Tab-separated table of C-alpha atoms in Angstrom:
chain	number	residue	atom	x	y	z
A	13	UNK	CA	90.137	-21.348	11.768
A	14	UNK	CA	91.004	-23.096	8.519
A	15	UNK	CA	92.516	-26.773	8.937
A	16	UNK	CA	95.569	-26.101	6.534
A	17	UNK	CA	98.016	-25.438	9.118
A	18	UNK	CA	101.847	-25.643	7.816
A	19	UNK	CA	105.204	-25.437	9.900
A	20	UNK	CA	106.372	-21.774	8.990
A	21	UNK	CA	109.909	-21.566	10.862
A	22	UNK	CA	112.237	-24.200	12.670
A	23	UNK	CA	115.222	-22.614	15.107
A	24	UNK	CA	117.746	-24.775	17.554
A	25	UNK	CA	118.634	-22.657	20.408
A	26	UNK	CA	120.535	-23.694	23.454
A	27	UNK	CA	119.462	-22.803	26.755
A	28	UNK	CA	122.068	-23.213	29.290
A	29	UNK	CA	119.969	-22.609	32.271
A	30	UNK	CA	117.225	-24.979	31.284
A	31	UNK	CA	119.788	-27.601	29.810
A	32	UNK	CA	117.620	-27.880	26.453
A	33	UNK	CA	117.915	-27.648	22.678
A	34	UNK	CA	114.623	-25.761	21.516
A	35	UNK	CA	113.199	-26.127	17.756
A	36	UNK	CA	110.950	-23.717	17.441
A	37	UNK	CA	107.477	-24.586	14.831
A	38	UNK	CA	105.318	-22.118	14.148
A	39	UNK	CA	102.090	-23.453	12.778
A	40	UNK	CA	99.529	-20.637	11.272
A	41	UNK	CA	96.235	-20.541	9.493
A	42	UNK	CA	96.878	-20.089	5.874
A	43	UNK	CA	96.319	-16.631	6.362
A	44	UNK	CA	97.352	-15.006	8.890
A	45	UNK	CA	101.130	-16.740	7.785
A	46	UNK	CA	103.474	-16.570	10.769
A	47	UNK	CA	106.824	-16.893	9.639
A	48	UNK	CA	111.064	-16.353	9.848
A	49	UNK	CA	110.695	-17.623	14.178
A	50	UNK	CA	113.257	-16.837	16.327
A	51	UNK	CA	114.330	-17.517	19.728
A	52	UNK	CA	116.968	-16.695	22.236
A	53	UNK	CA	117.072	-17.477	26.350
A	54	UNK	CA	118.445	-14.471	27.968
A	55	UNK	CA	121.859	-15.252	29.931
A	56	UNK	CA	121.501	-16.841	33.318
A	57	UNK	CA	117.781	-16.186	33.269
A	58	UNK	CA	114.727	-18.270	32.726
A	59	UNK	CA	113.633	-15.326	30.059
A	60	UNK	CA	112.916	-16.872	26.719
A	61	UNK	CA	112.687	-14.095	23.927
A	62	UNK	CA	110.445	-14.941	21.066
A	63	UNK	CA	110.423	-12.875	17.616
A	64	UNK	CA	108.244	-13.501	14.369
A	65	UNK	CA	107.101	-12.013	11.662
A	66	UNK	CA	102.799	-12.555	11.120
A	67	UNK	CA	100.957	-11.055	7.957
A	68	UNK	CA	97.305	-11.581	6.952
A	69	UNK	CA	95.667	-9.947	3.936
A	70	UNK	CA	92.096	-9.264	5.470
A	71	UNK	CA	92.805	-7.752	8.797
A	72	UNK	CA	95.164	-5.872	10.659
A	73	UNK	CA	95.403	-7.609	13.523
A	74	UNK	CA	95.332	-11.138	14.615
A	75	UNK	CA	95.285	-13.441	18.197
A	76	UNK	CA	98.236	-15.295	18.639
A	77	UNK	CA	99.281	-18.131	21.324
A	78	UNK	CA	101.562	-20.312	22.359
A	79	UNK	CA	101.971	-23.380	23.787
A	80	UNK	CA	104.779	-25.731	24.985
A	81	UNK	CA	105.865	-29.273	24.385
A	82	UNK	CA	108.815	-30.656	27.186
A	83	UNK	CA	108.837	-33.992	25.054
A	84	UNK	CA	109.821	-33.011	21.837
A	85	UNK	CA	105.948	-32.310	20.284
A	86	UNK	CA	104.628	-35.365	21.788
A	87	UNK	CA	102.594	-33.819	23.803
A	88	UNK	CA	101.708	-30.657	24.772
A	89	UNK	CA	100.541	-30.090	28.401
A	90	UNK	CA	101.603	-26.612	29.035
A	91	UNK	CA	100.312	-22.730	27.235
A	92	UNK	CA	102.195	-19.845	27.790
A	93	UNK	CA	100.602	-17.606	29.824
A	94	UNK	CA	103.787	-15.772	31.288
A	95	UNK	CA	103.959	-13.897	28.226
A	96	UNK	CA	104.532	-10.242	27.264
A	97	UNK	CA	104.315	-8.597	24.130
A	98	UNK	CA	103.005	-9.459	20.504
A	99	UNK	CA	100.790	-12.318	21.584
A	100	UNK	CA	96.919	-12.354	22.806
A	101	UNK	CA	94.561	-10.487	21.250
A	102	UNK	CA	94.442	-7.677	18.665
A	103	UNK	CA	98.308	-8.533	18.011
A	104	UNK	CA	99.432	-5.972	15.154
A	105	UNK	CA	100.574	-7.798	11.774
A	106	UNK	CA	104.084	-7.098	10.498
A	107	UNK	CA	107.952	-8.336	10.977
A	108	UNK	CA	109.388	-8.713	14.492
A	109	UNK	CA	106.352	-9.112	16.231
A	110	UNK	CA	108.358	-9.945	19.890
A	111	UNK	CA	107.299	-12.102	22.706
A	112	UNK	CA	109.141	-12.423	26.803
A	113	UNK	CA	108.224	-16.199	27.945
A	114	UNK	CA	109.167	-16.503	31.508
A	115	UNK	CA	109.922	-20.249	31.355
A	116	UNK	CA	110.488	-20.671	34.980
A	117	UNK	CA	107.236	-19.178	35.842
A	118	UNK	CA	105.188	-21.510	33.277
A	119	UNK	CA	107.326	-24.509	34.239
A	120	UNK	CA	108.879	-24.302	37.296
A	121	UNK	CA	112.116	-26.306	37.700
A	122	UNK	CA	111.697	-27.796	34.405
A	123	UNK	CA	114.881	-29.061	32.583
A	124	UNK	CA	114.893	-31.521	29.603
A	125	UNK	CA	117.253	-32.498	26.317
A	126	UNK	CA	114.511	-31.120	24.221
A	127	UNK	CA	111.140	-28.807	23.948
A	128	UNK	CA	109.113	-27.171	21.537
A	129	UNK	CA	107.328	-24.129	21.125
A	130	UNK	CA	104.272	-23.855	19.155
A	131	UNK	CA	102.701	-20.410	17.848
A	132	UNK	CA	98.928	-20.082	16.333
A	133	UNK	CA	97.571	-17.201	15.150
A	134	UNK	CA	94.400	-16.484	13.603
A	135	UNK	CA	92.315	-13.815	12.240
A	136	UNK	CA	90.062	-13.140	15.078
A	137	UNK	CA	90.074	-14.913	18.690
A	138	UNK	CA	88.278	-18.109	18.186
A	139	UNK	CA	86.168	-17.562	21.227
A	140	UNK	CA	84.070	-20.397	22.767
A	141	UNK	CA	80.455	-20.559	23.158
A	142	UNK	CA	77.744	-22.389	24.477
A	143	UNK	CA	76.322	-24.610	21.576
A	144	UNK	CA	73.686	-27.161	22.995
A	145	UNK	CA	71.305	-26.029	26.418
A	146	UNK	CA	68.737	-29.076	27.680
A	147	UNK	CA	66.641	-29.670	30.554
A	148	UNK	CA	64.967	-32.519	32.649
A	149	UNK	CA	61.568	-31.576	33.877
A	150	UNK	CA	60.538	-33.609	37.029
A	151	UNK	CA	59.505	-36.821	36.455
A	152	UNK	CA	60.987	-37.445	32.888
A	153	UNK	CA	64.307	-39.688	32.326
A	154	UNK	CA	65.513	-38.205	29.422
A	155	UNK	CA	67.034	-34.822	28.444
A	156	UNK	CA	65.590	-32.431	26.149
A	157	UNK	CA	66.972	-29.884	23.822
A	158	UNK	CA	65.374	-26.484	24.840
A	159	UNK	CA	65.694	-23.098	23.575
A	160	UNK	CA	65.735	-20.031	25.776
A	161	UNK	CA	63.408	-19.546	27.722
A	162	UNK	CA	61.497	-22.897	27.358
A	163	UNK	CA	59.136	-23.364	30.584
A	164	UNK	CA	59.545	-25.541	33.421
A	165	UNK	CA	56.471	-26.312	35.813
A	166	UNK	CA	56.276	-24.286	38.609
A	167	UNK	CA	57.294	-25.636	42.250
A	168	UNK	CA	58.554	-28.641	40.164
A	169	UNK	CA	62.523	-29.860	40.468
A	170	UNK	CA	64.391	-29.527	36.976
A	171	UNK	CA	67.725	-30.405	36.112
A	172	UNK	CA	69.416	-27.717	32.937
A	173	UNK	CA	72.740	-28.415	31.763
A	174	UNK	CA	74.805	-27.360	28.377
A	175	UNK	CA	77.771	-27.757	26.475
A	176	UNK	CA	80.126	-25.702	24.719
A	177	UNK	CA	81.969	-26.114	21.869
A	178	UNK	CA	85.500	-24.678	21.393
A	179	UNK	CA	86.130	-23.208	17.811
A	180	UNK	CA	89.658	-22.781	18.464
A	181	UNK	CA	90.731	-26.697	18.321
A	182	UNK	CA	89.492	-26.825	14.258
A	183	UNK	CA	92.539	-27.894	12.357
A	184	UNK	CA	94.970	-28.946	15.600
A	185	UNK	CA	95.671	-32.557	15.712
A	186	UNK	CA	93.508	-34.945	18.169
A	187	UNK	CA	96.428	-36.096	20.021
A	188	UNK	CA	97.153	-31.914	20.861
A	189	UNK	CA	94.785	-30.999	21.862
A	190	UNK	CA	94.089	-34.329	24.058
A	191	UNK	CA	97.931	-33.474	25.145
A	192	UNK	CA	96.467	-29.810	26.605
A	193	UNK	CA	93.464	-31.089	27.950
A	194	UNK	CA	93.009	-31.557	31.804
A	195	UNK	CA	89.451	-32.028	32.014
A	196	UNK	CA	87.078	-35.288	30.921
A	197	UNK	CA	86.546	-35.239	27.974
A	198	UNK	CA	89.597	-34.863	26.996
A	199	UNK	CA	89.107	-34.004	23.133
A	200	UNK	CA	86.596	-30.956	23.642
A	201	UNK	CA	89.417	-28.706	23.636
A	202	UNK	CA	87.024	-26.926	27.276
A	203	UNK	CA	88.997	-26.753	30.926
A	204	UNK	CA	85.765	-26.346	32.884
A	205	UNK	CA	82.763	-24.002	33.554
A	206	UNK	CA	81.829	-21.465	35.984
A	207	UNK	CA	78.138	-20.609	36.985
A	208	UNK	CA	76.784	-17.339	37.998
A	209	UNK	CA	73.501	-17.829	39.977
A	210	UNK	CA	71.832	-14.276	41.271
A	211	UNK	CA	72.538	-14.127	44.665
A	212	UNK	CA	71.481	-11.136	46.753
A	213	UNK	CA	74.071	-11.757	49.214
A	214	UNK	CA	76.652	-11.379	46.604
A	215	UNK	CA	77.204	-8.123	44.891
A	216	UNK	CA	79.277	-9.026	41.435
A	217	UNK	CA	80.599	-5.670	40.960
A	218	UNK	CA	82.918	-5.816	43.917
A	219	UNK	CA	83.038	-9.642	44.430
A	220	UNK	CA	83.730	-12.553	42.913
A	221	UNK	CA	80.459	-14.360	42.834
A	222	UNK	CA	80.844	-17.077	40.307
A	223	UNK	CA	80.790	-21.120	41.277
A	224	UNK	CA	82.293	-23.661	42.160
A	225	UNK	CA	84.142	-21.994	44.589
A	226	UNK	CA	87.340	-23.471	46.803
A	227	UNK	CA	89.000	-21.993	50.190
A	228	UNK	CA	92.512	-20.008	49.502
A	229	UNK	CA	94.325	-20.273	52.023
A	230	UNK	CA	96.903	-17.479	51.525
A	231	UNK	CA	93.622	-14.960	51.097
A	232	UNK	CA	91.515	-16.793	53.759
A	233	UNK	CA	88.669	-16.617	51.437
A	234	UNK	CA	86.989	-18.930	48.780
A	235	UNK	CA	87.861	-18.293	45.263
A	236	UNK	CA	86.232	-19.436	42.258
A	237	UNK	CA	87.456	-21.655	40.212
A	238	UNK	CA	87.165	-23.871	36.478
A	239	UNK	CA	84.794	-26.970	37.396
A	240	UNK	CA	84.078	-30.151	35.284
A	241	UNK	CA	80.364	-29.893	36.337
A	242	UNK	CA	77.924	-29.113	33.312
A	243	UNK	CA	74.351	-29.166	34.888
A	244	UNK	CA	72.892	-27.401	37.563
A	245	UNK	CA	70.237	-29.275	39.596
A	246	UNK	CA	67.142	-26.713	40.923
A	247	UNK	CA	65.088	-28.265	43.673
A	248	UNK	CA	62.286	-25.562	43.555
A	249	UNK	CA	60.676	-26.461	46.685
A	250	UNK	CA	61.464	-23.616	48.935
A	251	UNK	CA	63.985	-26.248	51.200
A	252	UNK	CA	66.685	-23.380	51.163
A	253	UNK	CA	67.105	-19.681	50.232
A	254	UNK	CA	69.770	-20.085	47.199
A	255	UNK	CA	68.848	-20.406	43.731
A	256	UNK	CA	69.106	-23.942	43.477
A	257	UNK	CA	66.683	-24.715	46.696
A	258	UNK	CA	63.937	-21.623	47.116
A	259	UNK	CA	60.830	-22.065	45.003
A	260	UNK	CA	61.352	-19.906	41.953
A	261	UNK	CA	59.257	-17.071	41.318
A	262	UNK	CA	56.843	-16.876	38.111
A	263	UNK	CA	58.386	-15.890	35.350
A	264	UNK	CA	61.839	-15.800	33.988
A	265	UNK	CA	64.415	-16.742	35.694
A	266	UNK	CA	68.043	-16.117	34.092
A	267	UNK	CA	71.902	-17.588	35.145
A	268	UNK	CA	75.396	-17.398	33.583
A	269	UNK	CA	77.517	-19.728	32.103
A	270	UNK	CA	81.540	-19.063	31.672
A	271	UNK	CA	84.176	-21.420	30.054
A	272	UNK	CA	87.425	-21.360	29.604
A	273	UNK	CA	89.289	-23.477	26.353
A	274	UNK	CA	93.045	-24.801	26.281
A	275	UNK	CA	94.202	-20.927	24.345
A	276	UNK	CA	92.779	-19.674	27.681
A	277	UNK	CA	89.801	-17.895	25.773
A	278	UNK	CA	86.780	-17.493	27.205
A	279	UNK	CA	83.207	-17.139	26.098
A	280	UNK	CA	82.199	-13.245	26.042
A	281	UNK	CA	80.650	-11.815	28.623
A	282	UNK	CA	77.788	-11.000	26.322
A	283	UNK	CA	76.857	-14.518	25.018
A	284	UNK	CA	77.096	-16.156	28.682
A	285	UNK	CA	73.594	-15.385	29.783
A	286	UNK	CA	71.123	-18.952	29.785
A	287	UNK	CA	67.478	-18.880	31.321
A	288	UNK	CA	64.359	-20.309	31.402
A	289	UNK	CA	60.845	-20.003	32.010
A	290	UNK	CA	58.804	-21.128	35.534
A	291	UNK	CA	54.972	-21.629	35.474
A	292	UNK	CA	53.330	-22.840	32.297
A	293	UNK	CA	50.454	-20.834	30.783
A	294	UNK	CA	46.767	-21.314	32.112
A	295	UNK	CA	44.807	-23.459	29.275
A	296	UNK	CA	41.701	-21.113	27.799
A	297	UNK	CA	39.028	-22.802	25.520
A	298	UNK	CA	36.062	-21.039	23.473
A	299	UNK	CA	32.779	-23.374	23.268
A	300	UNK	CA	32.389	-24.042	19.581
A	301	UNK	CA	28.811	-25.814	18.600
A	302	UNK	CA	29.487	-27.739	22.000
A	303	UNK	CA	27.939	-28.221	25.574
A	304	UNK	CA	30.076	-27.622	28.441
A	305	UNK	CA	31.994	-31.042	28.629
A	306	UNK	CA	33.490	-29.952	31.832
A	307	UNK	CA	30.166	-28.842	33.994
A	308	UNK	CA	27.248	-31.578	32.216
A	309	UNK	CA	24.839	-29.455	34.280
A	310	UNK	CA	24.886	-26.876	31.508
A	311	UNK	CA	23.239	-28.174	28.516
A	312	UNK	CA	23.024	-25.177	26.286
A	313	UNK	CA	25.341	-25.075	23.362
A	314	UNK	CA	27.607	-22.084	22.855
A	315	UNK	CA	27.701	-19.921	21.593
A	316	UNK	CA	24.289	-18.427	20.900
A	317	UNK	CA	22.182	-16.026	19.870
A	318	UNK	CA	19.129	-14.265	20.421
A	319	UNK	CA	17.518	-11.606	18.140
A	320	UNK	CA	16.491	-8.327	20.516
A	321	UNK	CA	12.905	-8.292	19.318
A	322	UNK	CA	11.884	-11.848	20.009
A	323	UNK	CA	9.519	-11.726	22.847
A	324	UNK	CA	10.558	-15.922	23.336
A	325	UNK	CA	14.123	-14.916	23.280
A	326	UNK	CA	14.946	-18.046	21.688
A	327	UNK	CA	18.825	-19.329	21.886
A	328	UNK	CA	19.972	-20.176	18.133
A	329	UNK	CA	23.496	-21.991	18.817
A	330	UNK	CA	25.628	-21.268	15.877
A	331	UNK	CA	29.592	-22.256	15.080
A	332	UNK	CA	32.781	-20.018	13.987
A	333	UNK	CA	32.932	-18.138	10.387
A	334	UNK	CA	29.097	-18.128	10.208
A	335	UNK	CA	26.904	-15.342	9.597
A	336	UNK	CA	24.470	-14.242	12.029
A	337	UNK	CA	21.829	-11.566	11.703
A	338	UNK	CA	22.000	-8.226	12.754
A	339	UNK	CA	20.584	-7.018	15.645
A	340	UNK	CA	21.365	-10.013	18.234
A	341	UNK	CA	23.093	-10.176	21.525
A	342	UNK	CA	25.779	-12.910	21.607
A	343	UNK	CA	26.499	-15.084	24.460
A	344	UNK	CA	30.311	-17.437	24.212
A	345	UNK	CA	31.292	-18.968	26.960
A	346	UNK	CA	35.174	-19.569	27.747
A	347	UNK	CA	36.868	-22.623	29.713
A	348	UNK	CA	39.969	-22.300	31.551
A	349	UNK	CA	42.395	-24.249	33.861
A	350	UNK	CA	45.851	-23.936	35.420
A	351	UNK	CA	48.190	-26.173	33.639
A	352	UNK	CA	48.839	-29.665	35.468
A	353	UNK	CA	52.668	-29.562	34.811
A	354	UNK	CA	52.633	-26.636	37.662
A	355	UNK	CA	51.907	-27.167	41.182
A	356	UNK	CA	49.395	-25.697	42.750
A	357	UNK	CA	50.220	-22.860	45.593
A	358	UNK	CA	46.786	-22.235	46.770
A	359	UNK	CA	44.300	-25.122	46.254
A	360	UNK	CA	41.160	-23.048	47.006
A	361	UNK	CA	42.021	-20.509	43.866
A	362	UNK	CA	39.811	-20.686	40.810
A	363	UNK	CA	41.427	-19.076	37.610
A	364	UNK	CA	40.364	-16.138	36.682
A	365	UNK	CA	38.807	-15.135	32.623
A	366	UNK	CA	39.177	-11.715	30.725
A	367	UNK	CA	38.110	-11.137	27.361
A	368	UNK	CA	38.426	-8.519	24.594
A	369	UNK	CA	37.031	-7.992	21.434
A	370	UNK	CA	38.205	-6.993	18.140
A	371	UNK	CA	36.101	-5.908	14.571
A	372	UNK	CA	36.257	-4.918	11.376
A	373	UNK	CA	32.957	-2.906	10.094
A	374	UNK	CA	32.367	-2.579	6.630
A	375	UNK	CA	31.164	1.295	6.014
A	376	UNK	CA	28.564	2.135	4.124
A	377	UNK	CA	29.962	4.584	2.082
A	378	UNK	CA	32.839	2.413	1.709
A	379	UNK	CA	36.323	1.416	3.460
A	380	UNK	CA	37.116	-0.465	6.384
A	381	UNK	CA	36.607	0.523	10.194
A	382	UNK	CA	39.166	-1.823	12.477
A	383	UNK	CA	38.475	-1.625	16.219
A	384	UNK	CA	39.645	-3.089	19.528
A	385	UNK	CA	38.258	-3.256	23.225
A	386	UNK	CA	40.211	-2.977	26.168
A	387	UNK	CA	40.294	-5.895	28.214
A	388	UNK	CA	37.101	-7.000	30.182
A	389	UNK	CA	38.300	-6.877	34.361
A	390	UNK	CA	39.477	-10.073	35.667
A	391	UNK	CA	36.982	-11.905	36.768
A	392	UNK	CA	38.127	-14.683	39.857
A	393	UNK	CA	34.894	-15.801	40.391
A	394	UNK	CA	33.669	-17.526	37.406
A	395	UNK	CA	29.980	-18.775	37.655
A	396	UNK	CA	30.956	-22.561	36.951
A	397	UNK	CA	34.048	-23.582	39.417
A	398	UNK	CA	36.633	-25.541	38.512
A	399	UNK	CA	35.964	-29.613	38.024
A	400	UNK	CA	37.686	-32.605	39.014
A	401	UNK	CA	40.483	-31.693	36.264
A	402	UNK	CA	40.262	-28.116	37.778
A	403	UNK	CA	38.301	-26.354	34.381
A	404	UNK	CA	36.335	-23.570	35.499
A	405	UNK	CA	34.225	-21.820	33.479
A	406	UNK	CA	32.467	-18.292	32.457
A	407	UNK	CA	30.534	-16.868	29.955
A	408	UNK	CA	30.631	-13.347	27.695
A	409	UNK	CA	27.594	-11.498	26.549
A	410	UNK	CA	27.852	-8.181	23.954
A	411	UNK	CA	25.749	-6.620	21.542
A	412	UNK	CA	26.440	-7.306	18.112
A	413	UNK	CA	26.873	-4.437	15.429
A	414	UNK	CA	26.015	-4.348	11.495
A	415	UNK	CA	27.527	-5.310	8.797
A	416	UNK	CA	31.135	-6.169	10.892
A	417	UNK	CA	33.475	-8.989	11.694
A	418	UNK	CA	33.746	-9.978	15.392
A	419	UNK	CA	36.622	-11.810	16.761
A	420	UNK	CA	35.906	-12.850	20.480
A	421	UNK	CA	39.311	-13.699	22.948
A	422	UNK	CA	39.336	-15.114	25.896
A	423	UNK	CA	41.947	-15.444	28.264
A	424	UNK	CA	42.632	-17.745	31.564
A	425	UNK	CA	45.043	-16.068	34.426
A	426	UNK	CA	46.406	-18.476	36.999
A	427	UNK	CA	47.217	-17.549	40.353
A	428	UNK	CA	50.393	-15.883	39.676
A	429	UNK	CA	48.469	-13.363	37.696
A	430	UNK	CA	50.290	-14.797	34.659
A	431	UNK	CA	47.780	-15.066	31.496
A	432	UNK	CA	47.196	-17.414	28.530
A	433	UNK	CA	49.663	-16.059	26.444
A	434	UNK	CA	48.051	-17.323	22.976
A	435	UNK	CA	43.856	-16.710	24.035
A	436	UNK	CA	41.572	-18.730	22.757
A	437	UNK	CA	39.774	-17.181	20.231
A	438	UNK	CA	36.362	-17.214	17.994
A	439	UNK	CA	35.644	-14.842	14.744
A	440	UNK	CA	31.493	-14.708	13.436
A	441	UNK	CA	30.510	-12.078	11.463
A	442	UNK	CA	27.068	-10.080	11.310
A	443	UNK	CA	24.345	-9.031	8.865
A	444	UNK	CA	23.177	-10.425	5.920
A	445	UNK	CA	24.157	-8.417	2.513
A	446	UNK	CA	20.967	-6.661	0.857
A	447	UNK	CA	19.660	-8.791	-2.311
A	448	UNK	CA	17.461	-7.209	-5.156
A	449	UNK	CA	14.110	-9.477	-6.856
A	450	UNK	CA	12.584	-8.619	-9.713
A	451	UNK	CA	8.596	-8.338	-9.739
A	452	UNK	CA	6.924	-9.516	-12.562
């Protein structure tokens, strides 16, 4: 909404039953232009009928509100919501655009010397939205700025929270919108939040199902209703059966976030969803020129070599991007871990490895041959168990082919079945090019 707001129409009206004199100011974005206000109260009634005319050159509709000031424009505590006609959304532009206020309804029993009516209008309904979305992992102080859906360690506590920002506020005046504001802070322009957490006792199609909630007495029931609270606190520990206390499943777990702004706007339904990850990704490492730093009773050095018609089968260690010779059967040999920041269900499980390969063979006639392997089977019960710092490890043995480009990956899978979503990886390529000597 553009800041250059200007007062587009000033009317005194007397309103017997109310006992006030009403100048009416419309303020509008320079375009849409509200203009040429008028208002009447209807005799002994609490009716308030509201006309103007609203044109805008790039659309043909607009949102329009209202809001009311008992103090002369001091402040303004009150928006009309017991309205009828040309206001809202989608309002069509054009001359004697009309409006019902039911005063009595908005204000009950209200009677002062003077009062004010505002009107805004602009383009499109300056909806609010959800702008900033952190979370506190267990054991940290200090909030971090996540995207969606960051992880969070499994069986671990986290805190998430967020905060939305209210488009609809650009361009009114500090001490307006702090006027209209019930809820701390009181410049945000935001009257609260509601939280939808899945529930399986709840079924949102028929019920309301959003939090906080409060009892109703006249219904007998607990309602929902616009809270101040901006975080939501997850114990994931299995102490209760909600959201908020059972121990979250793998995987992503999603929530909704609602808030309502001083126009009464809302953020849409389909920009309300927030989430976030549980359990981290298993760790995988490929043995490069290296010993196995996590079982010292290994001492070869991975990975290797050995060429298929050498009685000795000696092991010729070699690193990534080199060339071996053709002919060979290749041994790598993969570590892999749970990651600490999740907490361990089972402590007897070992991770599991699989491993596929891809290629690129040079033909001989010419052109390029790609290839892929499935995925080797899950293996659980890796030849080297897991350490001290819980690596396991297992090896992976293939025969090589001419004249191609191997790329070995290797992946860890935790308990949950969940796999190391960026595999380690290793790429070698085999058989030496053909060179031509000259005899003399």
């Amino acid at each position: 909404m553009n800041t250059n707001r200007k007062q587009a129409g000033i009317a005194a009206v007397v309103f017997s039953l109310l006992a006030v004199l009403l100048p009416l100011i419309a303020i509008a974005n320079t375009t849409p232009v509200v203009s040429n206000v008028q208002a009447s109260q209807r005799a002994n009634s609490f009716l308030v009928d509201i006309s103007y005319d609203v044109f805008d050159a790039e659309s043909d509709t607009v949102w329009v509100n209202l809001y009311f000031s008992p103090d002369g424009g001091a402040s303004w505590p009150l928006r009309c919501t017991a309205v009828t006609g040309d206001v809202g959304f989608d309002v069509a532009i054009g001359a004697d655009r009309a409006v019902v206020w039911d005063a009595r309804q908005d204000y009950p029993g209200f009677q002062a010397a003077t009062c004010r009516i505002r009107i805004v209008a602009a383009d499109i309904a300056p909806q609010p939205y959800l702008d900033r979305y952190w979370g506190i992992d267990a054991g940290d102080t200090t909030d971090m700025l996540i995207a969606q859906p960051d992880t969070f360690g499994f069986g671990r506590s986290l805190t998430v929270g967020w905060q939305g920002a209210v488009p609809s506020i650009d361009g009114l005046a500090p001490d307006f919108v702090a006027g209209v504001d019930t809820v701390y802070p009181f410049d945000d322009g935001l009257l609260g939040y509601k939280i939808y957490l899945p529930d399986a006792t709840c079924d949102s199609t028929v019920a309301d199902c959003w939090l906080p909630r409060m009892f109703d007495e006249t219904t007998g029931d607990s309602v929902s209703y616009w809270g101040a609270a901006n975080s939501l606190v997850f114990a994931n520990d299995g102490s209760g059966t909600d959201a908020r206390h059972m121990l979250l499943p793998s995987g992503l777990f999603q929530f909704a976030v609602n808030a309502i702004d001083i126009n009464g706007l809302e953020i849409p339904a389909d920009r309300q969803a927030l989430g976030f990850v549980v359990n981290f990704d298993p760790q995988t490492v490929i043995l490069n020129g290296q010993t196995d730093w996590a079982h010292p009773e290994d001492q070869e050095v991975y990975p290797y070599y050995t060429r298929l018609n050498d009685p000795l089968q000696v092991h010729h260690p070699f690193l990534a991007g080199e060339r071996i010779p053709d002919r060979t059967y290749v041994v790598f040999k993969a570590l892999g871990r749970d990651d600490p920041r999740d907490v361990v269900q089972d402590p007897g499980f070992t991770v599991g490895f699989t491993g596929y390969m891809q290629g690129v063979r040079s033909n001989l006639t010419g052109g390029l041959f790609s290839f892929a392997t499935d995925a080797s089977e899950l293996d659980f019960d890796p030849a080297w168990p897991a350490n001290a710092e819980g690596w396991s490890a297992d090896t992976l043995g293939f025969l090589t082919g001419p004249s191609t480009e191997f790329t070995i990956n290797m992946q860890a899978v935790d308990e949950h079945g969940r796999r190391d979503g960026t595999p380690a990886s290793l790429s070698f390529e085999v058989g030496y090019p053909p060179c031509v000597q000259c005899v003399e």
